[in-house]
């Protein structure tokens, strides 16, 4: 299991490095093009929408692991060891993505950028609630990838469902300010993360059953 984890980890760290580089490019581009002063351009769009963009990047990073899983099985990894190792990698994706996003969000605060609206939205990335959304995005990404191998129709349906859930997660973060509370929304701040959590658990359970019977072609 340890060898399997190390094998998956190498690809995961590369993906996280690309994620960090993308965040750095957005911050650098925003600074160079004078976005902090209110200039509107492509970098300002990415800058303001980074909470949603972060979840999408994590989803795609996990989605791309499908070929890596197949390669690990070809190298002799057992399905049980692969699943356990995969849980550790998904946790690293979620925590690493959250840490990169949190660091990105603190840049406007550290440098005193006068973008109050954007800074408020960006601070969502530093909340524990965002970590839960990131974990769900990672699990759903892997599930979408393996289902695309099994059936493009079913895989496409899973991807659409995952996208809808990530949109719901982003909506939840915005309306609650990154917490699990929101008086004017009634039970919605609790229902949305509950749905995300149940979807992640169901996806992980299905992934376990799928890997047990997965045949390498």
mmCIF file with all atom_site columns, C-alpha atoms in Angstrom, residues 1-216:
data_model
loop_
_atom_site.group_PDB
_atom_site.id
_atom_site.type_symbol
_atom_site.label_atom_id
_atom_site.label_alt_id
_atom_site.label_comp_id
_atom_site.label_asym_id
_atom_site.label_entity_id
_atom_site.label_seq_id
_atom_site.pdbx_PDB_ins_code
_atom_site.Cartn_x
_atom_site.Cartn_y
_atom_site.Cartn_z
_atom_site.occupancy
_atom_site.B_iso_or_equiv
_atom_site.pdbx_formal_charge
_atom_site.auth_seq_id
_atom_site.auth_comp_id
_atom_site.auth_asym_id
_atom_site.auth_atom_id
_atom_site.pdbx_PDB_model_num
ATOM 1   C CA . UNK A 1 1   ? 0.000   0.000  0.000   1.00 0.00 ? 1   UNK A CA 1
ATOM 2   C CA . UNK A 1 2   ? 2.880   2.359  0.812   1.00 0.00 ? 2   UNK A CA 1
ATOM 3   C CA . UNK A 1 3   ? 4.494   1.778  -2.571  1.00 0.00 ? 3   UNK A CA 1
ATOM 4   C CA . UNK A 1 4   ? 1.165   2.342  -4.278  1.00 0.00 ? 4   UNK A CA 1
ATOM 5   C CA . UNK A 1 5   ? 0.680   5.599  -2.361  1.00 0.00 ? 5   UNK A CA 1
ATOM 6   C CA . UNK A 1 6   ? 4.151   6.818  -3.323  1.00 0.00 ? 6   UNK A CA 1
ATOM 7   C CA . UNK A 1 7   ? 3.438   6.000  -6.952  1.00 0.00 ? 7   UNK A CA 1
ATOM 8   C CA . UNK A 1 8   ? 0.206   8.010  -6.990  1.00 0.00 ? 8   UNK A CA 1
ATOM 9   C CA . UNK A 1 9   ? 1.744   10.791 -4.925  1.00 0.00 ? 9   UNK A CA 1
ATOM 10  C CA . UNK A 1 10  ? 4.324   11.644 -7.587  1.00 0.00 ? 10  UNK A CA 1
ATOM 11  C CA . UNK A 1 11  ? 1.624   12.507 -10.117 1.00 0.00 ? 11  UNK A CA 1
ATOM 12  C CA . UNK A 1 12  ? -0.479  14.271 -7.484  1.00 0.00 ? 12  UNK A CA 1
ATOM 13  C CA . UNK A 1 13  ? 2.348   16.592 -6.437  1.00 0.00 ? 13  UNK A CA 1
ATOM 14  C CA . UNK A 1 14  ? 2.896   17.551 -10.077 1.00 0.00 ? 14  UNK A CA 1
ATOM 15  C CA . UNK A 1 15  ? -0.790  18.450 -10.404 1.00 0.00 ? 15  UNK A CA 1
ATOM 16  C CA . UNK A 1 16  ? -0.703  20.495 -7.204  1.00 0.00 ? 16  UNK A CA 1
ATOM 17  C CA . UNK A 1 17  ? 2.387   22.323 -8.476  1.00 0.00 ? 17  UNK A CA 1
ATOM 18  C CA . UNK A 1 18  ? 0.502   23.194 -11.675 1.00 0.00 ? 18  UNK A CA 1
ATOM 19  C CA . UNK A 1 19  ? -2.416  24.396 -9.535  1.00 0.00 ? 19  UNK A CA 1
ATOM 20  C CA . UNK A 1 20  ? -0.090  26.623 -7.503  1.00 0.00 ? 20  UNK A CA 1
ATOM 21  C CA . UNK A 1 21  ? 1.514   27.949 -10.692 1.00 0.00 ? 21  UNK A CA 1
ATOM 22  C CA . UNK A 1 22  ? -1.915  28.820 -12.136 1.00 0.00 ? 22  UNK A CA 1
ATOM 23  C CA . UNK A 1 23  ? -2.795  30.700 -8.947  1.00 0.00 ? 23  UNK A CA 1
ATOM 24  C CA . UNK A 1 24  ? 0.516   32.570 -9.094  1.00 0.00 ? 24  UNK A CA 1
ATOM 25  C CA . UNK A 1 25  ? -0.090  33.536 -12.736 1.00 0.00 ? 25  UNK A CA 1
ATOM 26  C CA . UNK A 1 26  ? -3.537  34.908 -11.887 1.00 0.00 ? 26  UNK A CA 1
ATOM 27  C CA . UNK A 1 27  ? -2.176  36.949 -8.976  1.00 0.00 ? 27  UNK A CA 1
ATOM 28  C CA . UNK A 1 28  ? 0.776   38.207 -11.022 1.00 0.00 ? 28  UNK A CA 1
ATOM 29  C CA . UNK A 1 29  ? -1.408  39.022 -14.005 1.00 0.00 ? 29  UNK A CA 1
ATOM 30  C CA . UNK A 1 30  ? -3.890  40.866 -11.799 1.00 0.00 ? 30  UNK A CA 1
ATOM 31  C CA . UNK A 1 31  ? -1.100  42.932 -10.285 1.00 0.00 ? 31  UNK A CA 1
ATOM 32  C CA . UNK A 1 32  ? 0.576   43.764 -13.619 1.00 0.00 ? 32  UNK A CA 1
ATOM 33  C CA . UNK A 1 33  ? -2.699  44.736 -15.311 1.00 0.00 ? 33  UNK A CA 1
ATOM 34  C CA . UNK A 1 34  ? -3.708  46.956 -12.378 1.00 0.00 ? 34  UNK A CA 1
ATOM 35  C CA . UNK A 1 35  ? -6.712  44.869 -11.309 1.00 0.00 ? 35  UNK A CA 1
ATOM 36  C CA . UNK A 1 36  ? -6.362  46.042 -7.655  1.00 0.00 ? 36  UNK A CA 1
ATOM 37  C CA . UNK A 1 37  ? -7.261  49.566 -8.801  1.00 0.00 ? 37  UNK A CA 1
ATOM 38  C CA . UNK A 1 38  ? -10.485 48.374 -10.400 1.00 0.00 ? 38  UNK A CA 1
ATOM 39  C CA . UNK A 1 39  ? -9.339  47.520 -13.930 1.00 0.00 ? 39  UNK A CA 1
ATOM 40  C CA . UNK A 1 40  ? -11.601 44.873 -15.494 1.00 0.00 ? 40  UNK A CA 1
ATOM 41  C CA . UNK A 1 41  ? -10.059 42.212 -17.726 1.00 0.00 ? 41  UNK A CA 1
ATOM 42  C CA . UNK A 1 42  ? -9.516  38.468 -18.007 1.00 0.00 ? 42  UNK A CA 1
ATOM 43  C CA . UNK A 1 43  ? -7.356  38.380 -14.879 1.00 0.00 ? 43  UNK A CA 1
ATOM 44  C CA . UNK A 1 44  ? -9.996  40.210 -12.834 1.00 0.00 ? 44  UNK A CA 1
ATOM 45  C CA . UNK A 1 45  ? -12.567 37.594 -13.885 1.00 0.00 ? 45  UNK A CA 1
ATOM 46  C CA . UNK A 1 46  ? -10.338 34.715 -12.800 1.00 0.00 ? 46  UNK A CA 1
ATOM 47  C CA . UNK A 1 47  ? -9.319  36.596 -9.667  1.00 0.00 ? 47  UNK A CA 1
ATOM 48  C CA . UNK A 1 48  ? -12.890 37.209 -8.511  1.00 0.00 ? 48  UNK A CA 1
ATOM 49  C CA . UNK A 1 49  ? -14.069 33.733 -9.461  1.00 0.00 ? 49  UNK A CA 1
ATOM 50  C CA . UNK A 1 50  ? -11.240 31.801 -7.849  1.00 0.00 ? 50  UNK A CA 1
ATOM 51  C CA . UNK A 1 51  ? -13.410 29.900 -5.306  1.00 0.00 ? 51  UNK A CA 1
ATOM 52  C CA . UNK A 1 52  ? -15.365 28.240 -8.124  1.00 0.00 ? 52  UNK A CA 1
ATOM 53  C CA . UNK A 1 53  ? -12.247 27.913 -10.275 1.00 0.00 ? 53  UNK A CA 1
ATOM 54  C CA . UNK A 1 54  ? -10.422 26.143 -7.433  1.00 0.00 ? 54  UNK A CA 1
ATOM 55  C CA . UNK A 1 55  ? -13.117 23.484 -7.148  1.00 0.00 ? 55  UNK A CA 1
ATOM 56  C CA . UNK A 1 56  ? -13.098 22.959 -10.918 1.00 0.00 ? 56  UNK A CA 1
ATOM 57  C CA . UNK A 1 57  ? -9.299  22.590 -10.965 1.00 0.00 ? 57  UNK A CA 1
ATOM 58  C CA . UNK A 1 58  ? -9.424  20.039 -8.135  1.00 0.00 ? 58  UNK A CA 1
ATOM 59  C CA . UNK A 1 59  ? -12.130 18.140 -10.007 1.00 0.00 ? 59  UNK A CA 1
ATOM 60  C CA . UNK A 1 60  ? -10.038 18.019 -13.195 1.00 0.00 ? 60  UNK A CA 1
ATOM 61  C CA . UNK A 1 61  ? -6.892  17.037 -11.278 1.00 0.00 ? 61  UNK A CA 1
ATOM 62  C CA . UNK A 1 62  ? -8.713  14.069 -9.769  1.00 0.00 ? 62  UNK A CA 1
ATOM 63  C CA . UNK A 1 63  ? -10.377 13.268 -13.097 1.00 0.00 ? 63  UNK A CA 1
ATOM 64  C CA . UNK A 1 64  ? -6.962  12.960 -14.737 1.00 0.00 ? 64  UNK A CA 1
ATOM 65  C CA . UNK A 1 65  ? -5.935  10.224 -12.267 1.00 0.00 ? 65  UNK A CA 1
ATOM 66  C CA . UNK A 1 66  ? -7.842  7.554  -14.213 1.00 0.00 ? 66  UNK A CA 1
ATOM 67  C CA . UNK A 1 67  ? -4.881  6.605  -16.387 1.00 0.00 ? 67  UNK A CA 1
ATOM 68  C CA . UNK A 1 68  ? -2.626  6.607  -13.324 1.00 0.00 ? 68  UNK A CA 1
ATOM 69  C CA . UNK A 1 69  ? -4.913  4.111  -11.557 1.00 0.00 ? 69  UNK A CA 1
ATOM 70  C CA . UNK A 1 70  ? -4.825  1.827  -14.585 1.00 0.00 ? 70  UNK A CA 1
ATOM 71  C CA . UNK A 1 71  ? -1.042  2.105  -14.720 1.00 0.00 ? 71  UNK A CA 1
ATOM 72  C CA . UNK A 1 72  ? -0.770  1.190  -11.037 1.00 0.00 ? 72  UNK A CA 1
ATOM 73  C CA . UNK A 1 73  ? -2.857  -1.946 -11.593 1.00 0.00 ? 73  UNK A CA 1
ATOM 74  C CA . UNK A 1 74  ? -0.699  -2.869 -14.582 1.00 0.00 ? 74  UNK A CA 1
ATOM 75  C CA . UNK A 1 75  ? 2.353   -2.610 -12.309 1.00 0.00 ? 75  UNK A CA 1
ATOM 76  C CA . UNK A 1 76  ? 0.844   -5.143 -9.921  1.00 0.00 ? 76  UNK A CA 1
ATOM 77  C CA . UNK A 1 77  ? -0.971  -3.046 -7.309  1.00 0.00 ? 77  UNK A CA 1
ATOM 78  C CA . UNK A 1 78  ? -3.835  -4.827 -5.568  1.00 0.00 ? 78  UNK A CA 1
ATOM 79  C CA . UNK A 1 79  ? -7.240  -3.226 -5.798  1.00 0.00 ? 79  UNK A CA 1
ATOM 80  C CA . UNK A 1 80  ? -7.546  -2.891 -2.029  1.00 0.00 ? 80  UNK A CA 1
ATOM 81  C CA . UNK A 1 81  ? -4.124  -1.248 -1.708  1.00 0.00 ? 81  UNK A CA 1
ATOM 82  C CA . UNK A 1 82  ? -4.955  1.050  -4.623  1.00 0.00 ? 82  UNK A CA 1
ATOM 83  C CA . UNK A 1 83  ? -8.209  2.186  -3.035  1.00 0.00 ? 83  UNK A CA 1
ATOM 84  C CA . UNK A 1 84  ? -6.577  2.873  0.342   1.00 0.00 ? 84  UNK A CA 1
ATOM 85  C CA . UNK A 1 85  ? -3.707  4.750  -1.310  1.00 0.00 ? 85  UNK A CA 1
ATOM 86  C CA . UNK A 1 86  ? -6.230  6.692  -3.362  1.00 0.00 ? 86  UNK A CA 1
ATOM 87  C CA . UNK A 1 87  ? -7.929  7.925  -0.186  1.00 0.00 ? 87  UNK A CA 1
ATOM 88  C CA . UNK A 1 88  ? -4.651  9.411  1.001   1.00 0.00 ? 88  UNK A CA 1
ATOM 89  C CA . UNK A 1 89  ? -4.027  11.096 -2.343  1.00 0.00 ? 89  UNK A CA 1
ATOM 90  C CA . UNK A 1 90  ? -7.555  12.557 -2.426  1.00 0.00 ? 90  UNK A CA 1
ATOM 91  C CA . UNK A 1 91  ? -6.990  13.927 1.074   1.00 0.00 ? 91  UNK A CA 1
ATOM 92  C CA . UNK A 1 92  ? -3.743  15.542 -0.114  1.00 0.00 ? 92  UNK A CA 1
ATOM 93  C CA . UNK A 1 93  ? -5.588  17.014 -3.093  1.00 0.00 ? 93  UNK A CA 1
ATOM 94  C CA . UNK A 1 94  ? -8.280  18.492 -0.863  1.00 0.00 ? 94  UNK A CA 1
ATOM 95  C CA . UNK A 1 95  ? -5.903  19.853 1.794   1.00 0.00 ? 95  UNK A CA 1
ATOM 96  C CA . UNK A 1 96  ? -3.315  21.001 -0.767  1.00 0.00 ? 96  UNK A CA 1
ATOM 97  C CA . UNK A 1 97  ? -5.933  22.707 -2.911  1.00 0.00 ? 97  UNK A CA 1
ATOM 98  C CA . UNK A 1 98  ? -7.422  24.363 0.148   1.00 0.00 ? 98  UNK A CA 1
ATOM 99  C CA . UNK A 1 99  ? -4.001  25.574 1.313   1.00 0.00 ? 99  UNK A CA 1
ATOM 100 C CA . UNK A 1 100 ? -3.135  27.020 -2.112  1.00 0.00 ? 100 UNK A CA 1
ATOM 101 C CA . UNK A 1 101 ? -6.531  28.700 -2.351  1.00 0.00 ? 101 UNK A CA 1
ATOM 102 C CA . UNK A 1 102 ? -6.220  30.098 1.170   1.00 0.00 ? 102 UNK A CA 1
ATOM 103 C CA . UNK A 1 103 ? -2.788  31.536 0.367   1.00 0.00 ? 103 UNK A CA 1
ATOM 104 C CA . UNK A 1 104 ? -4.210  33.040 -2.829  1.00 0.00 ? 104 UNK A CA 1
ATOM 105 C CA . UNK A 1 105 ? -7.050  34.596 -0.852  1.00 0.00 ? 105 UNK A CA 1
ATOM 106 C CA . UNK A 1 106 ? -4.720  36.230 1.661   1.00 0.00 ? 106 UNK A CA 1
ATOM 107 C CA . UNK A 1 107 ? -2.739  38.120 -1.001  1.00 0.00 ? 107 UNK A CA 1
ATOM 108 C CA . UNK A 1 108 ? -5.255  41.021 -1.275  1.00 0.00 ? 108 UNK A CA 1
ATOM 109 C CA . UNK A 1 109 ? -5.268  41.330 2.508   1.00 0.00 ? 109 UNK A CA 1
ATOM 110 C CA . UNK A 1 110 ? -1.481  41.281 2.869   1.00 0.00 ? 110 UNK A CA 1
ATOM 111 C CA . UNK A 1 111 ? -0.935  43.873 0.154   1.00 0.00 ? 111 UNK A CA 1
ATOM 112 C CA . UNK A 1 112 ? -3.945  46.024 0.986   1.00 0.00 ? 112 UNK A CA 1
ATOM 113 C CA . UNK A 1 113 ? -5.630  45.706 -2.391  1.00 0.00 ? 113 UNK A CA 1
ATOM 114 C CA . UNK A 1 114 ? -8.733  47.975 -2.427  1.00 0.00 ? 114 UNK A CA 1
ATOM 115 C CA . UNK A 1 115 ? -11.089 45.327 -3.801  1.00 0.00 ? 115 UNK A CA 1
ATOM 116 C CA . UNK A 1 116 ? -13.525 44.820 -0.952  1.00 0.00 ? 116 UNK A CA 1
ATOM 117 C CA . UNK A 1 117 ? -16.051 42.757 -2.876  1.00 0.00 ? 117 UNK A CA 1
ATOM 118 C CA . UNK A 1 118 ? -13.457 40.440 -4.367  1.00 0.00 ? 118 UNK A CA 1
ATOM 119 C CA . UNK A 1 119 ? -11.578 40.136 -1.097  1.00 0.00 ? 119 UNK A CA 1
ATOM 120 C CA . UNK A 1 120 ? -14.788 39.115 0.670   1.00 0.00 ? 120 UNK A CA 1
ATOM 121 C CA . UNK A 1 121 ? -15.455 36.361 -1.853  1.00 0.00 ? 121 UNK A CA 1
ATOM 122 C CA . UNK A 1 122 ? -11.835 35.241 -1.861  1.00 0.00 ? 122 UNK A CA 1
ATOM 123 C CA . UNK A 1 123 ? -11.825 34.847 1.919   1.00 0.00 ? 123 UNK A CA 1
ATOM 124 C CA . UNK A 1 124 ? -14.253 31.954 1.435   1.00 0.00 ? 124 UNK A CA 1
ATOM 125 C CA . UNK A 1 125 ? -11.241 29.889 0.367   1.00 0.00 ? 125 UNK A CA 1
ATOM 126 C CA . UNK A 1 126 ? -9.769  30.074 3.865   1.00 0.00 ? 126 UNK A CA 1
ATOM 127 C CA . UNK A 1 127 ? -12.806 28.557 5.601   1.00 0.00 ? 127 UNK A CA 1
ATOM 128 C CA . UNK A 1 128 ? -13.151 24.929 6.794   1.00 0.00 ? 128 UNK A CA 1
ATOM 129 C CA . UNK A 1 129 ? -16.317 24.757 4.708   1.00 0.00 ? 129 UNK A CA 1
ATOM 130 C CA . UNK A 1 130 ? -14.246 25.190 1.555   1.00 0.00 ? 130 UNK A CA 1
ATOM 131 C CA . UNK A 1 131 ? -12.117 22.209 2.588   1.00 0.00 ? 131 UNK A CA 1
ATOM 132 C CA . UNK A 1 132 ? -15.283 20.071 2.670   1.00 0.00 ? 132 UNK A CA 1
ATOM 133 C CA . UNK A 1 133 ? -16.273 21.290 -0.803  1.00 0.00 ? 133 UNK A CA 1
ATOM 134 C CA . UNK A 1 134 ? -12.743 20.597 -2.084  1.00 0.00 ? 134 UNK A CA 1
ATOM 135 C CA . UNK A 1 135 ? -12.866 17.021 -0.775  1.00 0.00 ? 135 UNK A CA 1
ATOM 136 C CA . UNK A 1 136 ? -16.189 16.434 -2.522  1.00 0.00 ? 136 UNK A CA 1
ATOM 137 C CA . UNK A 1 137 ? -14.805 17.846 -5.789  1.00 0.00 ? 137 UNK A CA 1
ATOM 138 C CA . UNK A 1 138 ? -11.792 15.507 -5.624  1.00 0.00 ? 138 UNK A CA 1
ATOM 139 C CA . UNK A 1 139 ? -13.858 12.359 -4.986  1.00 0.00 ? 139 UNK A CA 1
ATOM 140 C CA . UNK A 1 140 ? -16.372 13.218 -7.702  1.00 0.00 ? 140 UNK A CA 1
ATOM 141 C CA . UNK A 1 141 ? -13.515 13.898 -10.118 1.00 0.00 ? 141 UNK A CA 1
ATOM 142 C CA . UNK A 1 142 ? -12.065 10.391 -9.745  1.00 0.00 ? 142 UNK A CA 1
ATOM 143 C CA . UNK A 1 143 ? -15.506 8.806  -10.001 1.00 0.00 ? 143 UNK A CA 1
ATOM 144 C CA . UNK A 1 144 ? -16.256 10.752 -13.184 1.00 0.00 ? 144 UNK A CA 1
ATOM 145 C CA . UNK A 1 145 ? -12.970 9.612  -14.701 1.00 0.00 ? 145 UNK A CA 1
ATOM 146 C CA . UNK A 1 146 ? -13.472 5.895  -14.066 1.00 0.00 ? 146 UNK A CA 1
ATOM 147 C CA . UNK A 1 147 ? -17.092 6.051  -15.213 1.00 0.00 ? 147 UNK A CA 1
ATOM 148 C CA . UNK A 1 148 ? -16.032 7.620  -18.515 1.00 0.00 ? 148 UNK A CA 1
ATOM 149 C CA . UNK A 1 149 ? -13.957 4.488  -19.164 1.00 0.00 ? 149 UNK A CA 1
ATOM 150 C CA . UNK A 1 150 ? -16.914 2.237  -18.429 1.00 0.00 ? 150 UNK A CA 1
ATOM 151 C CA . UNK A 1 151 ? -19.469 4.194  -20.452 1.00 0.00 ? 151 UNK A CA 1
ATOM 152 C CA . UNK A 1 152 ? -19.276 7.617  -22.054 1.00 0.00 ? 152 UNK A CA 1
ATOM 153 C CA . UNK A 1 153 ? -23.007 8.128  -21.562 1.00 0.00 ? 153 UNK A CA 1
ATOM 154 C CA . UNK A 1 154 ? -22.952 7.233  -17.856 1.00 0.00 ? 154 UNK A CA 1
ATOM 155 C CA . UNK A 1 155 ? -19.664 9.084  -17.408 1.00 0.00 ? 155 UNK A CA 1
ATOM 156 C CA . UNK A 1 156 ? -21.116 12.225 -18.993 1.00 0.00 ? 156 UNK A CA 1
ATOM 157 C CA . UNK A 1 157 ? -24.146 12.021 -16.697 1.00 0.00 ? 157 UNK A CA 1
ATOM 158 C CA . UNK A 1 158 ? -21.861 11.713 -13.657 1.00 0.00 ? 158 UNK A CA 1
ATOM 159 C CA . UNK A 1 159 ? -19.827 14.716 -14.823 1.00 0.00 ? 159 UNK A CA 1
ATOM 160 C CA . UNK A 1 160 ? -22.975 16.816 -15.246 1.00 0.00 ? 160 UNK A CA 1
ATOM 161 C CA . UNK A 1 161 ? -24.156 15.796 -11.773 1.00 0.00 ? 161 UNK A CA 1
ATOM 162 C CA . UNK A 1 162 ? -20.729 16.608 -10.327 1.00 0.00 ? 162 UNK A CA 1
ATOM 163 C CA . UNK A 1 163 ? -20.753 20.043 -11.962 1.00 0.00 ? 163 UNK A CA 1
ATOM 164 C CA . UNK A 1 164 ? -24.196 20.778 -10.545 1.00 0.00 ? 164 UNK A CA 1
ATOM 165 C CA . UNK A 1 165 ? -23.026 19.737 -7.078  1.00 0.00 ? 165 UNK A CA 1
ATOM 166 C CA . UNK A 1 166 ? -19.936 21.947 -7.329  1.00 0.00 ? 166 UNK A CA 1
ATOM 167 C CA . UNK A 1 167 ? -22.140 24.864 -8.392  1.00 0.00 ? 167 UNK A CA 1
ATOM 168 C CA . UNK A 1 168 ? -24.286 24.159 -5.345  1.00 0.00 ? 168 UNK A CA 1
ATOM 169 C CA . UNK A 1 169 ? -21.157 24.057 -3.202  1.00 0.00 ? 169 UNK A CA 1
ATOM 170 C CA . UNK A 1 170 ? -19.998 27.422 -4.515  1.00 0.00 ? 170 UNK A CA 1
ATOM 171 C CA . UNK A 1 171 ? -23.477 28.858 -3.921  1.00 0.00 ? 171 UNK A CA 1
ATOM 172 C CA . UNK A 1 172 ? -23.366 27.523 -0.397  1.00 0.00 ? 172 UNK A CA 1
ATOM 173 C CA . UNK A 1 173 ? -19.995 29.144 0.257   1.00 0.00 ? 173 UNK A CA 1
ATOM 174 C CA . UNK A 1 174 ? -21.189 32.498 -1.055  1.00 0.00 ? 174 UNK A CA 1
ATOM 175 C CA . UNK A 1 175 ? -24.503 32.671 0.820   1.00 0.00 ? 175 UNK A CA 1
ATOM 176 C CA . UNK A 1 176 ? -22.993 31.523 4.115   1.00 0.00 ? 176 UNK A CA 1
ATOM 177 C CA . UNK A 1 177 ? -19.724 33.439 3.910   1.00 0.00 ? 177 UNK A CA 1
ATOM 178 C CA . UNK A 1 178 ? -17.778 30.188 4.220   1.00 0.00 ? 178 UNK A CA 1
ATOM 179 C CA . UNK A 1 179 ? -19.487 29.013 7.414   1.00 0.00 ? 179 UNK A CA 1
ATOM 180 C CA . UNK A 1 180 ? -22.238 26.528 8.225   1.00 0.00 ? 180 UNK A CA 1
ATOM 181 C CA . UNK A 1 181 ? -24.690 29.240 9.205   1.00 0.00 ? 181 UNK A CA 1
ATOM 182 C CA . UNK A 1 182 ? -26.893 31.798 7.482   1.00 0.00 ? 182 UNK A CA 1
ATOM 183 C CA . UNK A 1 183 ? -29.966 33.026 9.325   1.00 0.00 ? 183 UNK A CA 1
ATOM 184 C CA . UNK A 1 184 ? -31.899 34.372 6.360   1.00 0.00 ? 184 UNK A CA 1
ATOM 185 C CA . UNK A 1 185 ? -31.551 31.086 4.436   1.00 0.00 ? 185 UNK A CA 1
ATOM 186 C CA . UNK A 1 186 ? -33.122 28.798 7.016   1.00 0.00 ? 186 UNK A CA 1
ATOM 187 C CA . UNK A 1 187 ? -31.808 25.233 6.806   1.00 0.00 ? 187 UNK A CA 1
ATOM 188 C CA . UNK A 1 188 ? -30.169 25.716 3.399   1.00 0.00 ? 188 UNK A CA 1
ATOM 189 C CA . UNK A 1 189 ? -26.634 26.311 4.819   1.00 0.00 ? 189 UNK A CA 1
ATOM 190 C CA . UNK A 1 190 ? -26.836 22.861 6.402   1.00 0.00 ? 190 UNK A CA 1
ATOM 191 C CA . UNK A 1 191 ? -28.678 21.068 3.592   1.00 0.00 ? 191 UNK A CA 1
ATOM 192 C CA . UNK A 1 192 ? -26.184 21.975 0.844   1.00 0.00 ? 192 UNK A CA 1
ATOM 193 C CA . UNK A 1 193 ? -23.070 20.658 2.635   1.00 0.00 ? 193 UNK A CA 1
ATOM 194 C CA . UNK A 1 194 ? -25.059 17.612 3.753   1.00 0.00 ? 194 UNK A CA 1
ATOM 195 C CA . UNK A 1 195 ? -25.903 16.834 0.130   1.00 0.00 ? 195 UNK A CA 1
ATOM 196 C CA . UNK A 1 196 ? -22.265 17.363 -0.866  1.00 0.00 ? 196 UNK A CA 1
ATOM 197 C CA . UNK A 1 197 ? -21.056 15.110 1.945   1.00 0.00 ? 197 UNK A CA 1
ATOM 198 C CA . UNK A 1 198 ? -23.508 12.324 1.125   1.00 0.00 ? 198 UNK A CA 1
ATOM 199 C CA . UNK A 1 199 ? -22.598 12.578 -2.565  1.00 0.00 ? 199 UNK A CA 1
ATOM 200 C CA . UNK A 1 200 ? -18.896 12.279 -1.719  1.00 0.00 ? 200 UNK A CA 1
ATOM 201 C CA . UNK A 1 201 ? -19.463 9.227  0.530   1.00 0.00 ? 201 UNK A CA 1
ATOM 202 C CA . UNK A 1 202 ? -21.691 7.562  -2.074  1.00 0.00 ? 202 UNK A CA 1
ATOM 203 C CA . UNK A 1 203 ? -19.129 8.277  -4.806  1.00 0.00 ? 203 UNK A CA 1
ATOM 204 C CA . UNK A 1 204 ? -16.318 6.835  -2.693  1.00 0.00 ? 204 UNK A CA 1
ATOM 205 C CA . UNK A 1 205 ? -18.334 3.689  -1.900  1.00 0.00 ? 205 UNK A CA 1
ATOM 206 C CA . UNK A 1 206 ? -19.180 3.205  -5.561  1.00 0.00 ? 206 UNK A CA 1
ATOM 207 C CA . UNK A 1 207 ? -15.536 3.786  -6.468  1.00 0.00 ? 207 UNK A CA 1
ATOM 208 C CA . UNK A 1 208 ? -14.496 1.020  -4.052  1.00 0.00 ? 208 UNK A CA 1
ATOM 209 C CA . UNK A 1 209 ? -16.929 -1.455 -5.611  1.00 0.00 ? 209 UNK A CA 1
ATOM 210 C CA . UNK A 1 210 ? -15.866 -0.428 -9.087  1.00 0.00 ? 210 UNK A CA 1
ATOM 211 C CA . UNK A 1 211 ? -12.160 -0.876 -8.399  1.00 0.00 ? 211 UNK A CA 1
ATOM 212 C CA . UNK A 1 212 ? -12.788 -4.331 -6.885  1.00 0.00 ? 212 UNK A CA 1
ATOM 213 C CA . UNK A 1 213 ? -14.139 -5.542 -10.205 1.00 0.00 ? 213 UNK A CA 1
ATOM 214 C CA . UNK A 1 214 ? -12.039 -3.363 -12.482 1.00 0.00 ? 214 UNK A CA 1
ATOM 215 C CA . UNK A 1 215 ? -10.452 -5.298 -15.344 1.00 0.00 ? 215 UNK A CA 1
ATOM 216 C CA . UNK A 1 216 ? -7.311  -3.890 -16.925 1.00 0.00 ? 216 UNK A CA 1
#
